[in-house]
């Protein structure tokens, strides 16, 4: 009589039970259920509008206007978005003491809204929940700048005269050294890596889970569609599908039996 194989989801439960210092890496695929569009998917933002490069933002007013126009268009859905089951499941893992670090490519701030500790979060591509002055570094809530741009159709300036820009990392803009340091430090101390809702194709961000996996720690990848980690020998578990349907019940089961 053939031996019945355990379903893949049960392997995820076992993976989570065995992990005590998880490095969790999240991408746009975990926030689509919160009404936020991804960037590279079939219906992604960049199918309709091309990203504005940082050098162009600095050099040209038309580029600054295009950039702010994109941000203004996305602002209502970004402002009103709420965490979904995936964000809450990650926060549950953290409260249970299982998370070493949460590195996210997302700029929506939903991990914080779900209750994850800001001290454990590395927003590797920045955040849309603040705007910052590129000259003096002052930060504030985006609402006033969004309203000003909507009214004047001119890129907002700081009181110091510098350009205001959402505190995200644009193409051609360097990632923050402190964020990279924290992320790669966690990659050296974690005992497992869990990648969620990311194609794992954007570097240097994707180099963080890669560095952890190449140390030989267990690595699980959950994403709808292909990733750059597919077929790699260091991937312990690969699940294809909606993260919001796969992860939360597995987390609940893992924590119930801890």
mmCIF file of N, CA and C in Angstrom, residues 37-147:
data_model
loop_
_atom_site.group_PDB
_atom_site.id
_atom_site.type_symbol
_atom_site.label_atom_id
_atom_site.label_comp_id
_atom_site.label_asym_id
_atom_site.label_seq_id
_atom_site.Cartn_x
_atom_site.Cartn_y
_atom_site.Cartn_z
ATOM 1 N N UNK A 37 -1.969 47.835 -5.530
ATOM 2 C CA UNK A 37 -1.473 47.209 -6.746
ATOM 3 C C UNK A 37 -0.004 46.840 -6.616
ATOM 4 N N UNK A 38 0.377 45.719 -7.246
ATOM 5 C CA UNK A 38 1.799 45.440 -7.339
ATOM 6 C C UNK A 38 2.382 46.256 -8.492
ATOM 7 N N UNK A 39 3.676 46.095 -8.723
ATOM 8 C CA UNK A 39 4.340 46.910 -9.740
ATOM 9 C C UNK A 39 4.601 46.134 -11.021
ATOM 10 N N UNK A 40 5.030 44.864 -10.878
ATOM 11 C CA UNK A 40 5.493 44.118 -12.047
ATOM 12 C C UNK A 40 4.495 43.096 -12.572
ATOM 13 N N UNK A 41 3.380 42.888 -11.881
ATOM 14 C CA UNK A 41 2.425 41.871 -12.287
ATOM 15 C C UNK A 41 1.697 42.235 -13.573
ATOM 16 N N UNK A 42 0.833 41.318 -14.052
ATOM 17 C CA UNK A 42 0.091 41.552 -15.303
ATOM 18 C C UNK A 42 -0.717 42.842 -15.291
ATOM 19 N N UNK A 43 -1.229 43.216 -14.104
ATOM 20 C CA UNK A 43 -1.993 44.448 -13.984
ATOM 21 C C UNK A 43 -1.264 45.470 -13.131
ATOM 22 N N UNK A 44 0.047 45.342 -13.057
ATOM 23 C CA UNK A 44 0.848 46.184 -12.190
ATOM 24 C C UNK A 44 0.904 47.635 -12.634
ATOM 25 N N UNK A 45 1.342 48.474 -11.696
ATOM 26 C CA UNK A 45 1.407 49.916 -11.927
ATOM 27 C C UNK A 45 2.248 50.240 -13.151
ATOM 28 N N UNK A 46 3.360 49.533 -13.328
ATOM 29 C CA UNK A 46 4.287 49.879 -14.399
ATOM 30 C C UNK A 46 3.835 49.398 -15.768
ATOM 31 N N UNK A 47 2.687 48.722 -15.841
ATOM 32 C CA UNK A 47 2.101 48.429 -17.143
ATOM 33 C C UNK A 47 1.435 49.686 -17.710
ATOM 34 N N UNK A 48 1.105 50.616 -16.820
ATOM 35 C CA UNK A 48 0.399 51.821 -17.236
ATOM 36 C C UNK A 48 1.289 53.063 -17.203
ATOM 37 N N UNK A 49 2.185 53.136 -16.212
ATOM 38 C CA UNK A 49 3.018 54.320 -16.053
ATOM 39 C C UNK A 49 4.439 53.888 -15.723
ATOM 40 N N UNK A 50 5.388 54.534 -16.321
ATOM 41 C CA UNK A 50 6.786 54.189 -16.106
ATOM 42 C C UNK A 50 7.324 54.909 -14.874
ATOM 43 N N UNK A 51 8.194 54.252 -14.119
ATOM 44 C CA UNK A 51 8.761 54.896 -12.933
ATOM 45 C C UNK A 51 9.646 56.070 -13.304
ATOM 46 N N UNK A 52 9.690 57.044 -12.397
ATOM 47 C CA UNK A 52 10.544 58.218 -12.584
ATOM 48 C C UNK A 52 11.865 57.973 -11.861
ATOM 49 N N UNK A 53 12.957 58.111 -12.577
ATOM 50 C CA UNK A 53 14.271 57.889 -11.984
ATOM 51 C C UNK A 53 14.663 59.074 -11.101
ATOM 52 N N UNK A 54 15.431 58.757 -10.063
ATOM 53 C CA UNK A 54 15.798 59.749 -9.062
ATOM 54 C C UNK A 54 16.559 60.920 -9.689
ATOM 55 N N UNK A 55 17.476 60.622 -10.603
ATOM 56 C CA UNK A 55 18.257 61.680 -11.230
ATOM 57 C C UNK A 55 17.358 62.638 -12.014
ATOM 58 N N UNK A 56 16.307 62.072 -12.650
ATOM 59 C CA UNK A 56 15.370 62.919 -13.387
ATOM 60 C C UNK A 56 14.531 63.766 -12.436
ATOM 61 N N UNK A 57 14.141 63.175 -11.302
ATOM 62 C CA UNK A 57 13.396 63.930 -10.292
ATOM 63 C C UNK A 57 14.198 65.150 -9.855
ATOM 64 N N UNK A 58 15.489 64.974 -9.641
ATOM 65 C CA UNK A 58 16.335 66.078 -9.195
ATOM 66 C C UNK A 58 16.542 67.128 -10.286
ATOM 67 N N UNK A 59 16.570 66.688 -11.544
ATOM 68 C CA UNK A 59 16.999 67.570 -12.627
ATOM 69 C C UNK A 59 15.869 68.305 -13.336
ATOM 70 N N UNK A 60 14.649 67.715 -13.366
ATOM 71 C CA UNK A 60 13.630 68.260 -14.262
ATOM 72 C C UNK A 60 12.284 68.419 -13.551
ATOM 73 N N UNK A 61 11.672 69.556 -13.741
ATOM 74 C CA UNK A 61 10.374 69.811 -13.135
ATOM 75 C C UNK A 61 9.303 68.898 -13.714
ATOM 76 N N UNK A 62 9.360 68.603 -15.025
ATOM 77 C CA UNK A 62 8.343 67.729 -15.601
ATOM 78 C C UNK A 62 8.422 66.328 -14.989
ATOM 79 N N UNK A 63 9.640 65.883 -14.657
ATOM 80 C CA UNK A 63 9.794 64.575 -14.008
ATOM 81 C C UNK A 63 9.252 64.618 -12.583
ATOM 82 N N UNK A 64 9.486 65.733 -11.890
ATOM 83 C CA UNK A 64 8.946 65.865 -10.525
ATOM 84 C C UNK A 64 7.425 65.872 -10.549
ATOM 85 N N UNK A 65 6.861 66.538 -11.534
ATOM 86 C CA UNK A 65 5.398 66.581 -11.639
ATOM 87 C C UNK A 65 4.850 65.186 -11.943
ATOM 88 N N UNK A 66 5.483 64.467 -12.866
ATOM 89 C CA UNK A 66 5.045 63.104 -13.181
ATOM 90 C C UNK A 66 5.141 62.208 -11.944
ATOM 91 N N UNK A 67 6.227 62.350 -11.206
ATOM 92 C CA UNK A 67 6.407 61.545 -9.996
ATOM 93 C C UNK A 67 5.294 61.827 -8.988
ATOM 94 N N UNK A 68 5.069 63.109 -8.705
ATOM 95 C CA UNK A 68 4.042 63.461 -7.725
ATOM 96 C C UNK A 68 2.648 63.094 -8.225
ATOM 97 N N UNK A 69 2.436 63.164 -9.531
ATOM 98 C CA UNK A 69 1.143 62.780 -10.085
ATOM 99 C C UNK A 69 0.871 61.293 -9.835
ATOM 100 N N UNK A 70 1.901 60.459 -10.007
ATOM 101 C CA UNK A 70 1.755 59.033 -9.718
ATOM 102 C C UNK A 70 1.453 58.802 -8.249
ATOM 103 N N UNK A 71 2.164 59.525 -7.384
ATOM 104 C CA UNK A 71 1.946 59.364 -5.945
ATOM 105 C C UNK A 71 0.557 59.840 -5.536
ATOM 106 N N UNK A 72 0.110 60.936 -6.125
ATOM 107 C CA UNK A 72 -1.224 61.460 -5.811
ATOM 108 C C UNK A 72 -2.300 60.475 -6.252
ATOM 109 N N UNK A 73 -2.116 59.866 -7.410
ATOM 110 C CA UNK A 73 -3.089 58.900 -7.918
ATOM 111 C C UNK A 73 -3.219 57.698 -6.983
ATOM 112 N N UNK A 74 -2.094 57.262 -6.420
ATOM 113 C CA UNK A 74 -2.104 56.080 -5.559
ATOM 114 C C UNK A 74 -2.443 56.398 -4.108
ATOM 115 N N UNK A 75 -2.385 57.665 -3.731
ATOM 116 C CA UNK A 75 -2.499 58.044 -2.330
ATOM 117 C C UNK A 75 -3.818 57.615 -1.675
ATOM 118 N N UNK A 76 -4.998 57.802 -2.294
ATOM 119 C CA UNK A 76 -6.231 57.395 -1.607
ATOM 120 C C UNK A 76 -6.256 55.919 -1.213
ATOM 121 N N UNK A 77 -5.836 55.040 -2.127
ATOM 122 C CA UNK A 77 -5.835 53.613 -1.797
ATOM 123 C C UNK A 77 -4.748 53.294 -0.784
ATOM 124 N N UNK A 78 -3.611 53.953 -0.868
ATOM 125 C CA UNK A 78 -2.531 53.729 0.082
ATOM 126 C C UNK A 78 -2.931 54.205 1.481
ATOM 127 N N UNK A 79 -3.538 55.379 1.540
ATOM 128 C CA UNK A 79 -3.938 55.960 2.826
ATOM 129 C C UNK A 79 -5.002 55.120 3.508
ATOM 130 N N UNK A 80 -5.927 54.581 2.734
ATOM 131 C CA UNK A 80 -7.031 53.832 3.329
ATOM 132 C C UNK A 80 -6.788 52.348 3.493
ATOM 133 N N UNK A 81 -5.666 51.856 3.017
ATOM 134 C CA UNK A 81 -5.403 50.409 3.064
ATOM 135 C C UNK A 81 -5.260 49.918 4.498
ATOM 136 N N UNK A 82 -5.746 48.716 4.723
ATOM 137 C CA UNK A 82 -5.650 48.082 6.031
ATOM 138 C C UNK A 82 -4.918 46.754 5.912
ATOM 139 N N UNK A 83 -4.223 46.350 6.970
ATOM 140 C CA UNK A 83 -3.515 45.067 6.927
ATOM 141 C C UNK A 83 -4.469 43.915 6.667
ATOM 142 N N UNK A 84 -3.978 42.893 5.982
ATOM 143 C CA UNK A 84 -4.778 41.694 5.760
ATOM 144 C C UNK A 84 -4.254 40.550 6.622
ATOM 145 N N UNK A 85 -4.778 39.356 6.387
ATOM 146 C CA UNK A 85 -4.450 38.213 7.244
ATOM 147 C C UNK A 85 -2.961 37.894 7.259
ATOM 148 N N UNK A 86 -2.272 38.147 6.150
ATOM 149 C CA UNK A 86 -0.836 37.872 6.107
ATOM 150 C C UNK A 86 -0.069 38.785 7.050
ATOM 151 N N UNK A 87 -0.364 40.085 7.012
ATOM 152 C CA UNK A 87 0.310 41.024 7.916
ATOM 153 C C UNK A 87 0.071 40.647 9.371
ATOM 154 N N UNK A 88 -1.177 40.264 9.683
ATOM 155 C CA UNK A 88 -1.499 39.908 11.064
ATOM 156 C C UNK A 88 -0.818 38.608 11.484
ATOM 157 N N UNK A 89 -0.707 37.661 10.563
ATOM 158 C CA UNK A 89 -0.027 36.399 10.875
ATOM 159 C C UNK A 89 1.447 36.644 11.189
ATOM 160 N N UNK A 90 2.069 37.532 10.427
ATOM 161 C CA UNK A 90 3.472 37.871 10.682
ATOM 162 C C UNK A 90 3.613 38.533 12.051
ATOM 163 N N UNK A 91 2.690 39.442 12.371
ATOM 164 C CA UNK A 91 2.722 40.085 13.687
ATOM 165 C C UNK A 91 2.526 39.059 14.806
ATOM 166 N N UNK A 92 1.690 38.046 14.573
ATOM 167 C CA UNK A 92 1.492 36.978 15.566
ATOM 168 C C UNK A 92 2.789 36.207 15.795
ATOM 169 N N UNK A 93 3.506 35.910 14.716
ATOM 170 C CA UNK A 93 4.797 35.232 14.849
ATOM 171 C C UNK A 93 5.770 36.072 15.656
ATOM 172 N N UNK A 94 5.744 37.359 15.416
ATOM 173 C CA UNK A 94 6.657 38.252 16.143
ATOM 174 C C UNK A 94 6.306 38.289 17.626
ATOM 175 N N UNK A 95 5.019 38.399 17.936
ATOM 176 C CA UNK A 95 4.604 38.440 19.344
ATOM 177 C C UNK A 95 4.946 37.138 20.070
ATOM 178 N N UNK A 96 5.021 36.056 19.304
ATOM 179 C CA UNK A 96 5.383 34.760 19.886
ATOM 180 C C UNK A 96 6.896 34.603 20.042
ATOM 181 N N UNK A 97 7.646 35.642 19.663
ATOM 182 C CA UNK A 97 9.089 35.609 19.816
ATOM 183 C C UNK A 97 9.814 34.808 18.758
ATOM 184 N N UNK A 98 9.214 34.692 17.561
ATOM 185 C CA UNK A 98 9.805 33.851 16.509
ATOM 186 C C UNK A 98 10.532 34.657 15.425
ATOM 187 N N UNK A 99 10.492 35.978 15.477
ATOM 188 C CA UNK A 99 10.991 36.785 14.366
ATOM 189 C C UNK A 99 12.250 37.544 14.764
ATOM 190 N N UNK A 100 13.319 37.309 14.032
ATOM 191 C CA UNK A 100 14.568 38.050 14.216
ATOM 192 C C UNK A 100 14.485 39.413 13.539
ATOM 193 N N UNK A 101 13.957 39.424 12.314
ATOM 194 C CA UNK A 101 13.888 40.670 11.551
ATOM 195 C C UNK A 101 12.853 40.511 10.449
ATOM 196 N N UNK A 102 12.167 41.601 10.141
ATOM 197 C CA UNK A 102 11.184 41.635 9.061
ATOM 198 C C UNK A 102 11.661 42.642 8.025
ATOM 199 N N UNK A 103 12.137 42.135 6.902
ATOM 200 C CA UNK A 103 12.627 42.993 5.822
ATOM 201 C C UNK A 103 11.545 43.051 4.744
ATOM 202 N N UNK A 104 11.078 44.244 4.433
ATOM 203 C CA UNK A 104 10.012 44.368 3.443
ATOM 204 C C UNK A 104 10.408 45.279 2.295
ATOM 205 N N UNK A 105 10.027 44.864 1.091
ATOM 206 C CA UNK A 105 10.165 45.719 -0.084
ATOM 207 C C UNK A 105 9.011 46.701 -0.182
ATOM 208 N N UNK A 106 7.976 46.495 0.612
ATOM 209 C CA UNK A 106 6.755 47.273 0.482
ATOM 210 C C UNK A 106 6.892 48.643 1.134
ATOM 211 N N UNK A 107 6.191 49.615 0.564
ATOM 212 C CA UNK A 107 6.267 50.997 1.036
ATOM 213 C C UNK A 107 4.944 51.450 1.642
ATOM 214 N N UNK A 108 4.058 50.490 1.949
ATOM 215 C CA UNK A 108 2.694 50.823 2.361
ATOM 216 C C UNK A 108 2.502 50.990 3.859
ATOM 217 N N UNK A 109 3.472 50.616 4.674
ATOM 218 C CA UNK A 109 3.355 50.765 6.123
ATOM 219 C C UNK A 109 2.403 49.800 6.793
ATOM 220 N N UNK A 110 1.945 48.770 6.087
ATOM 221 C CA UNK A 110 0.926 47.883 6.639
ATOM 222 C C UNK A 110 1.474 46.942 7.718
ATOM 223 N N UNK A 111 2.760 46.650 7.692
ATOM 224 C CA UNK A 111 3.316 45.837 8.775
ATOM 225 C C UNK A 111 3.200 46.576 10.107
ATOM 226 N N UNK A 112 3.474 47.865 10.085
ATOM 227 C CA UNK A 112 3.352 48.663 11.308
ATOM 228 C C UNK A 112 1.904 48.738 11.751
ATOM 229 N N UNK A 113 0.989 48.956 10.803
ATOM 230 C CA UNK A 113 -0.438 49.001 11.142
ATOM 231 C C UNK A 113 -0.922 47.692 11.752
ATOM 232 N N UNK A 114 -0.321 46.579 11.336
ATOM 233 C CA UNK A 114 -0.733 45.268 11.847
ATOM 234 C C UNK A 114 -0.166 44.987 13.234
ATOM 235 N N UNK A 115 0.742 45.826 13.697
ATOM 236 C CA UNK A 115 1.277 45.653 15.041
ATOM 237 C C UNK A 115 2.693 45.145 15.120
ATOM 238 N N UNK A 116 3.369 44.968 13.982
ATOM 239 C CA UNK A 116 4.767 44.573 14.030
ATOM 240 C C UNK A 116 5.597 45.701 14.634
ATOM 241 N N UNK A 117 6.620 45.325 15.377
ATOM 242 C CA UNK A 117 7.468 46.279 16.073
ATOM 243 C C UNK A 117 8.381 46.986 15.069
ATOM 244 N N UNK A 118 8.321 48.313 15.051
ATOM 245 C CA UNK A 118 9.131 49.088 14.116
ATOM 246 C C UNK A 118 10.617 48.796 14.281
ATOM 247 N N UNK A 119 11.032 48.397 15.477
ATOM 248 C CA UNK A 119 12.447 48.110 15.708
ATOM 249 C C UNK A 119 12.902 46.860 14.972
ATOM 250 N N UNK A 120 11.963 45.990 14.604
ATOM 251 C CA UNK A 120 12.306 44.772 13.879
ATOM 252 C C UNK A 120 12.080 44.892 12.378
ATOM 253 N N UNK A 121 11.453 45.986 11.945
ATOM 254 C CA UNK A 121 11.121 46.157 10.531
ATOM 255 C C UNK A 121 12.233 46.925 9.820
ATOM 256 N N UNK A 122 12.622 46.421 8.661
ATOM 257 C CA UNK A 122 13.498 47.166 7.762
ATOM 258 C C UNK A 122 12.711 47.415 6.479
ATOM 259 N N UNK A 123 12.308 48.669 6.284
ATOM 260 C CA UNK A 123 11.602 49.043 5.047
ATOM 261 C C UNK A 123 12.666 49.384 4.011
ATOM 262 N N UNK A 124 13.131 48.358 3.333
ATOM 263 C CA UNK A 124 14.324 48.461 2.507
ATOM 264 C C UNK A 124 14.156 49.444 1.347
ATOM 265 N N UNK A 125 12.913 49.641 0.898
ATOM 266 C CA UNK A 125 12.641 50.598 -0.186
ATOM 267 C C UNK A 125 11.943 51.850 0.320
ATOM 268 N N UNK A 126 12.000 52.079 1.635
ATOM 269 C CA UNK A 126 11.418 53.286 2.196
ATOM 270 C C UNK A 126 9.933 53.144 2.471
ATOM 271 N N UNK A 127 9.277 54.291 2.662
ATOM 272 C CA UNK A 127 7.859 54.273 3.029
ATOM 273 C C UNK A 127 7.103 55.429 2.395
ATOM 274 N N UNK A 128 5.847 55.159 2.048
ATOM 275 C CA UNK A 128 4.945 56.187 1.539
ATOM 276 C C UNK A 128 4.200 56.889 2.662
ATOM 277 N N UNK A 129 4.414 56.481 3.900
ATOM 278 C CA UNK A 129 3.670 57.053 5.018
ATOM 279 C C UNK A 129 4.275 58.364 5.504
ATOM 280 N N UNK A 130 5.395 58.776 4.888
ATOM 281 C CA UNK A 130 6.012 60.057 5.205
ATOM 282 C C UNK A 130 6.562 60.678 3.926
ATOM 283 N N UNK A 131 6.691 61.990 3.937
ATOM 284 C CA UNK A 131 7.462 62.681 2.910
ATOM 285 C C UNK A 131 8.678 63.288 3.602
ATOM 286 N N UNK A 132 9.765 63.442 2.834
ATOM 287 C CA UNK A 132 10.980 63.990 3.429
ATOM 288 C C UNK A 132 11.585 65.046 2.512
ATOM 289 N N UNK A 133 12.309 65.962 3.128
ATOM 290 C CA UNK A 133 13.046 66.965 2.366
ATOM 291 C C UNK A 133 14.383 66.378 1.949
ATOM 292 N N UNK A 134 14.702 66.470 0.674
ATOM 293 C CA UNK A 134 15.951 65.923 0.172
ATOM 294 C C UNK A 134 17.153 66.767 0.568
ATOM 295 N N UNK A 135 16.914 67.964 1.120
ATOM 296 C CA UNK A 135 18.016 68.824 1.543
ATOM 297 C C UNK A 135 18.279 68.734 3.041
ATOM 298 N N UNK A 136 17.254 68.963 3.851
ATOM 299 C CA UNK A 136 17.470 69.006 5.307
ATOM 300 C C UNK A 136 17.041 67.733 6.018
ATOM 301 N N UNK A 137 16.319 66.840 5.309
ATOM 302 C CA UNK A 137 15.934 65.568 5.905
ATOM 303 C C UNK A 137 14.679 65.606 6.749
ATOM 304 N N UNK A 138 14.030 66.766 6.855
ATOM 305 C CA UNK A 138 12.802 66.854 7.660
ATOM 306 C C UNK A 138 11.737 65.938 7.088
ATOM 307 N N UNK A 139 11.012 65.257 7.996
ATOM 308 C CA UNK A 139 9.946 64.351 7.576
ATOM 309 C C UNK A 139 8.609 64.781 8.155
ATOM 310 N N UNK A 140 7.537 64.480 7.433
ATOM 311 C CA UNK A 140 6.198 64.791 7.913
ATOM 312 C C UNK A 140 5.192 63.877 7.224
ATOM 313 N N UNK A 141 3.963 63.916 7.708
ATOM 314 C CA UNK A 141 2.881 63.144 7.097
ATOM 315 C C UNK A 141 2.631 63.665 5.676
ATOM 316 N N UNK A 142 2.287 62.782 4.732
ATOM 317 C CA UNK A 142 2.157 63.211 3.320
ATOM 318 C C UNK A 142 0.963 64.093 3.000
ATOM 319 N N UNK A 143 -0.060 64.136 3.841
ATOM 320 C CA UNK A 143 -1.330 64.740 3.447
ATOM 321 C C UNK A 143 -1.187 66.172 2.948
ATOM 322 N N UNK A 144 -0.447 67.012 3.676
ATOM 323 C CA UNK A 144 -0.330 68.417 3.281
ATOM 324 C C UNK A 144 0.354 68.558 1.926
ATOM 325 N N UNK A 145 1.395 67.775 1.693
ATOM 326 C CA UNK A 145 2.096 67.853 0.407
ATOM 327 C C UNK A 145 1.222 67.357 -0.731
ATOM 328 N N UNK A 146 0.440 66.300 -0.473
ATOM 329 C CA UNK A 146 -0.463 65.786 -1.504
ATOM 330 C C UNK A 146 -1.500 66.843 -1.871
ATOM 331 N N UNK A 147 -2.072 67.494 -0.874
ATOM 332 C CA UNK A 147 -3.082 68.517 -1.138
ATOM 333 C C UNK A 147 -2.482 69.713 -1.872
#
